[in-house]
Coordinates of C-alpha atoms in Angstrom, one line a residue:
M797 CA 49.8 92.7 107.6
L798 CA 50.1 96.4 107.4
Y799 CA 51.5 96.8 103.8
S800 CA 54.9 95.1 103.8
S801 CA 55.8 96.1 107.3
D802 CA 56.5 93.9 110.4
L803 CA 53.1 94.6 112.0
L804 CA 50.5 91.8 112.0
A805 CA 46.9 91.8 113.3
I806 CA 46.1 88.3 114.4
V807 CA 42.8 86.8 115.3
G808 CA 42.7 83.2 116.5
A809 CA 40.2 80.5 115.3
G810 CA 39.4 79.3 118.9
E811 CA 41.2 76.0 118.9
Q812 CA 43.2 77.1 122.0
A813 CA 42.2 79.4 124.8
S814 CA 45.1 81.9 123.9
L815 CA 43.6 82.1 120.3
S816 CA 40.2 83.3 121.0
P817 CA 38.2 84.8 118.1
R818 CA 37.2 87.6 120.3
R819 CA 40.8 88.6 120.8
L820 CA 42.9 90.8 118.4
C821 CA 46.6 90.8 118.9
L822 CA 48.9 93.3 117.2
F823 CA 52.3 91.5 116.7
K824 CA 55.6 92.7 115.7
T825 CA 57.4 90.1 113.6
T826 CA 60.9 91.7 114.0
T827 CA 60.8 91.1 117.7
G828 CA 58.5 88.2 117.9
L829 CA 56.5 89.9 120.7
P830 CA 53.0 91.1 121.0
L831 CA 52.4 94.9 121.2
R832 CA 48.9 95.1 122.3
E833 CA 45.7 93.2 122.7
L834 CA 42.1 94.2 122.1
N835 CA 39.2 92.1 123.5
F836 CA 35.6 92.1 122.3
L837 CA 32.3 90.5 123.4
T838 CA 31.6 88.7 120.1
S839 CA 33.8 87.1 117.3
I840 CA 36.0 89.3 115.2
L841 CA 34.9 88.8 111.6
A842 CA 37.3 91.1 109.7
V843 CA 40.2 93.4 110.4
R844 CA 41.4 96.3 108.2
M845 CA 44.5 98.7 108.6
N846 CA 46.4 101.5 107.0
K847 CA 49.0 103.9 108.5
K848 CA 46.4 105.8 110.5
R849 CA 43.4 103.6 111.2
L850 CA 42.5 100.1 112.5
V851 CA 39.1 98.8 111.7
V852 CA 37.6 95.8 113.6
V853 CA 34.4 94.2 112.0
L854 CA 32.0 92.3 114.4
L855 CA 28.6 90.8 113.6
E856 CA 26.5 94.0 114.3
K857 CA 29.3 96.6 115.1
T858 CA 32.3 98.0 113.5
F859 CA 35.0 99.7 115.6
V860 CA 37.4 102.4 114.3
Y861 CA 40.8 103.0 116.2
D862 CA 43.7 105.3 115.8
L863 CA 46.4 102.7 114.8
N864 CA 49.3 104.5 116.6
T865 CA 47.5 105.1 120.0
L866 CA 44.8 102.3 119.8
V867 CA 42.3 104.8 121.1
M868 CA 38.7 104.0 119.9
L869 CA 37.5 106.9 117.6
D870 CA 34.1 105.6 116.7
T871 CA 31.6 102.7 116.8
I872 CA 29.4 102.0 113.7
D873 CA 26.2 100.2 114.3
T874 CA 25.6 97.9 111.3
V875 CA 23.0 95.4 110.0
P876 CA 23.9 91.8 110.8
N877 CA 27.0 91.0 108.9
P878 CA 27.9 87.3 109.6
K879 CA 30.4 87.1 106.8
G880 CA 32.3 90.2 107.9
L881 CA 32.0 91.9 104.5
S882 CA 33.9 95.1 104.3
A883 CA 36.3 96.9 102.1
F884 CA 38.9 99.7 103.1
S885 CA 41.0 101.9 101.1
P886 CA 44.6 102.5 102.2
S887 CA 44.8 106.0 100.8
L888 CA 44.7 108.6 103.5
E889 CA 43.0 111.1 101.1
G890 CA 40.1 108.8 100.1
C891 CA 40.1 106.8 103.2
Y892 CA 36.8 105.0 103.0
L893 CA 35.3 102.0 104.7
A894 CA 32.5 100.1 103.1
V895 CA 30.1 97.6 104.9
P896 CA 26.6 96.3 104.0
A897 CA 23.8 98.8 104.7
S898 CA 20.9 96.3 104.4
A899 CA 20.4 92.5 105.2
T900 CA 17.7 92.2 102.4
K901 CA 19.3 94.1 99.4
G902 CA 22.6 95.0 98.2
S903 CA 23.1 98.6 99.6
V904 CA 26.5 99.7 100.8
L905 CA 27.4 102.2 103.6
V906 CA 30.5 104.2 102.6
Y907 CA 32.1 105.7 105.8
N908 CA 35.1 108.2 105.8
V909 CA 37.2 106.9 108.6
M910 CA 39.4 110.0 108.7
D911 CA 36.6 112.4 109.2
L912 CA 34.5 109.8 111.3
Q913 CA 31.3 110.4 109.3
S914 CA 29.1 108.6 106.8
H915 CA 29.9 109.6 103.2
S916 CA 27.1 107.9 101.3
E917 CA 24.8 105.0 100.8
I918 CA 24.8 103.2 97.5
D919 CA 22.0 101.0 96.3
A920 CA 23.9 98.7 94.2
H921 CA 21.8 95.4 93.8
R922 CA 18.5 93.9 94.5
S923 CA 19.9 91.0 96.4
P924 CA 22.2 91.2 99.5
L925 CA 25.9 91.6 99.0
A926 CA 28.4 88.9 98.5
A927 CA 31.6 90.9 97.9
I928 CA 32.8 94.5 98.2
A929 CA 36.2 96.1 97.1
L930 CA 37.5 99.6 97.1
S931 CA 40.2 100.8 94.8
S932 CA 43.6 101.8 96.5
N933 CA 42.8 105.4 95.9
G934 CA 39.4 105.2 97.3
M935 CA 37.7 106.5 94.2
Y936 CA 35.9 103.4 93.1
I937 CA 33.9 100.7 94.7
A938 CA 32.9 97.3 93.2
T939 CA 30.2 95.2 94.4
A940 CA 28.6 91.8 93.7
S941 CA 25.3 90.4 95.1
E942 CA 24.5 86.8 96.2
Q943 CA 23.1 86.3 92.8
G944 CA 26.6 86.7 91.3
T945 CA 25.7 87.5 87.7
L946 CA 26.5 91.2 87.7
I947 CA 29.5 93.1 89.0
R948 CA 28.9 96.8 89.5
V949 CA 31.5 99.6 89.7
H950 CA 30.4 102.9 91.3
L951 CA 32.3 106.3 91.5
V952 CA 32.4 106.9 95.3
S953 CA 32.1 110.6 95.0
E954 CA 29.0 110.1 92.7
A955 CA 27.0 107.3 94.5
T956 CA 24.5 107.1 91.7
K957 CA 27.0 106.7 88.9
S958 CA 27.6 103.0 88.0
Y959 CA 28.9 100.6 85.4
S960 CA 28.2 96.9 85.3
F961 CA 29.9 93.7 84.0
R962 CA 28.1 90.5 83.4
R963 CA 30.1 87.7 84.9
G964 CA 27.8 85.0 83.6
T965 CA 24.2 84.0 83.1
Y966 CA 23.8 81.5 85.9
P967 CA 24.1 82.4 89.6
S968 CA 27.5 81.9 91.3
T969 CA 28.9 82.9 94.5
I970 CA 31.5 85.7 94.1
Y971 CA 34.4 85.1 96.7
S972 CA 36.5 88.1 96.0
L973 CA 36.9 91.2 94.1
S974 CA 40.2 93.2 93.7
F975 CA 41.1 96.4 91.7
G976 CA 44.5 96.8 90.1
P977 CA 46.8 99.3 91.8
S978 CA 46.2 102.8 90.3
T979 CA 46.3 106.5 91.1
Q980 CA 43.2 107.1 88.9
L981 CA 40.8 104.7 87.1
P982 CA 42.0 101.1 87.8
D983 CA 42.9 99.2 84.5
I984 CA 41.8 95.8 85.8
L985 CA 39.2 94.4 88.1
I986 CA 39.6 90.7 89.3
A987 CA 36.8 88.5 90.6
T988 CA 36.9 84.9 91.8
S989 CA 33.7 82.7 92.0
S990 CA 32.5 79.3 93.1
S991 CA 32.5 78.1 89.5
G992 CA 36.5 77.9 89.9
S993 CA 36.9 80.7 87.4
I994 CA 39.0 83.9 87.6
H995 CA 37.3 86.7 85.8
A996 CA 39.3 89.9 84.8
F997 CA 37.5 93.0 83.4
S998 CA 39.4 95.7 81.6
L999 CA 37.9 98.5 83.5
S1000 CA 39.6 101.6 82.2
L1001 CA 39.5 100.4 78.5
A1002 CA 35.7 99.5 78.8
I1003 CA 34.7 102.8 80.4
N1004 CA 37.0 105.0 78.2
Q1005 CA 35.4 103.2 75.1
R1006 CA 31.8 103.5 76.5
S1007 CA 32.4 107.2 77.2
K1008 CA 33.4 107.7 73.6
R1009 CA 30.3 105.9 72.5
S1010 CA 28.1 108.1 74.7
T1011 CA 29.0 111.2 72.8
S1012 CA 27.8 109.7 69.7
F1013 CA 24.1 110.0 68.6
L1014 CA 23.4 106.4 69.5
G1015 CA 24.9 107.1 73.0
S1016 CA 22.8 110.1 73.4
V1017 CA 19.5 108.4 72.8
L1018 CA 20.2 105.3 74.9
P1019 CA 18.9 105.4 78.5
D1020 CA 21.4 105.2 81.3
S1021 CA 19.9 101.7 82.5
V1022 CA 20.9 100.3 79.0
S1023 CA 24.2 102.1 78.4
D1024 CA 25.7 101.5 81.8
A1025 CA 26.5 97.8 80.9
L1026 CA 30.1 97.6 79.6
D1027 CA 31.2 95.7 76.6
P1028 CA 31.4 91.9 77.4
A1029 CA 34.5 91.9 75.0
H1030 CA 36.5 93.4 77.9
H1031 CA 35.6 90.2 80.1
H1032 CA 38.7 87.8 80.1
V1033 CA 38.0 84.6 81.8
L1034 CA 40.3 81.8 83.1
Q1035 CA 38.2 78.6 83.4
N1036 CA 38.9 76.0 86.0
A1037 CA 41.7 77.8 87.8
V1038 CA 40.4 76.3 91.1
S1039 CA 38.3 73.4 91.9
S1040 CA 34.6 74.2 91.8
G1041 CA 33.3 75.3 95.2
I1042 CA 36.6 76.0 96.8
R1043 CA 36.7 79.4 98.2
S1044 CA 39.6 81.6 96.7
Y1045 CA 40.8 85.1 96.9
A1046 CA 42.7 87.0 94.2
V1047 CA 44.7 90.2 94.2
V1048 CA 46.1 92.2 91.4
R1049 CA 49.7 92.9 92.5
K1050 CA 51.1 94.8 89.6
I1051 CA 50.2 96.3 86.2
D1052 CA 52.6 97.1 83.5
K1053 CA 51.4 99.1 80.5
L1054 CA 53.1 99.8 77.1
E1055 CA 51.7 103.1 75.8
G1056 CA 50.8 103.5 72.2
T1057 CA 52.9 105.9 70.0
S1058 CA 50.0 107.5 68.3
S1059 CA 48.2 108.8 71.4
P1060 CA 49.1 108.9 75.0
S1061 CA 45.8 107.4 76.0
Q1062 CA 46.2 104.3 73.6
F1063 CA 48.1 101.5 75.2
T1064 CA 49.6 98.7 73.0
S1065 CA 49.5 96.0 75.5
L1066 CA 48.9 95.4 79.3
R1067 CA 50.3 92.8 81.6
A1068 CA 48.9 92.1 85.1
T1069 CA 50.4 90.0 87.8
V1070 CA 47.6 88.1 89.7
S1071 CA 48.1 86.2 93.0
V1072 CA 45.5 83.7 94.1
I1073 CA 45.2 81.8 97.4
T1074 CA 42.7 79.0 98.0
Y1075 CA 41.0 77.6 101.2
N1076 CA 42.4 74.2 100.3
G1077 CA 46.0 75.6 100.8
Y1078 CA 47.3 76.5 97.2
F1079 CA 49.1 79.7 96.2
Q1080 CA 49.0 80.5 92.5
E1081 CA 50.5 83.3 90.4
Y1082 CA 49.3 84.3 86.9
T1083 CA 50.4 86.7 84.4
L1084 CA 47.5 88.1 82.3
S1085 CA 48.5 89.7 79.1
I1086 CA 46.1 91.7 77.0
N1087 CA 47.1 93.0 73.6
N1088 CA 46.0 96.0 71.5
K1089 CA 43.3 93.7 69.8
N1090 CA 41.8 93.0 73.2
E1091 CA 43.0 89.4 72.9
S1092 CA 44.1 87.9 76.3
L1093 CA 46.4 85.1 77.5
W1094 CA 46.6 83.7 81.1
T1095 CA 49.9 82.2 82.0
M1096 CA 50.6 80.4 85.3
E1097 CA 54.0 81.5 86.6
R1098 CA 54.0 79.4 89.7
E1099 CA 51.9 77.1 92.1
F1100 CA 52.7 75.5 95.4
N1101 CA 50.9 74.0 98.4
L1102 CA 51.2 76.1 101.5
F1103 CA 50.2 73.1 103.8
S1104 CA 53.2 71.0 102.5
I1105 CA 55.7 73.9 103.1
T1106 CA 54.5 74.5 106.7
T1107 CA 54.4 70.8 107.7
G1108 CA 57.3 69.6 105.8

């Protein structure tokens, strides 16, 4: 769906001839009629849209279209990308596409879809990528490798600058990454994993706290490889939110902050609305509250089975 509009990009799963995985249908829900169709030689693995661009990800190619005219603007040759890994920022000012740049290590190609040129290549991990996310303003990119123990955040404009959160000690598959909505540094980064847990990282608070420490004597003598690890106290986990091994995706829909009275940069509390959808058909909505002592509370607001709604 293009934001909250009536435009949908639909790709079939192949059960019917009219629902070929090689066919993309742009569909208008208000009229109930298809607008245009695009056909490809191989299966479509991912689709991304904003107000100006339509991006279609195939196994070894990614196509960039003008959304209004559907004129093909560029074709990007990529490494084999069987999972269709990609991230897209909706901002027209920082309108970037991120796709894997290597099949053997965790490198990311960042491509400017407005200027139609490569922006940078980021070496994020030693192992191949499992998940990528771009912030809504296009300023930050988060990555996780197939190892799944570290999640790294890079500033897109400075490809070498990174921060890292440790998700856990044992390997786990990261299914999704999502930044909270923000015009600057996002407050929250959310991850879901094969362990069934939901991980929330207080990104802005951790980085700001780390920046203050780096100006101290201790911060000045620590090498970057040590000091780029963010404080694990800013990692807030909801255990067993989903059955282990069930693929799930989470998105931060809303952030509410109460600013501190002593300093504009000091917040008293933060409340995030997190929506989760699972491959076994469940929709969940949580509220994550973090107080000024960095204590967190997860509250489930609602849960329902999408299959029972559609078949009932």
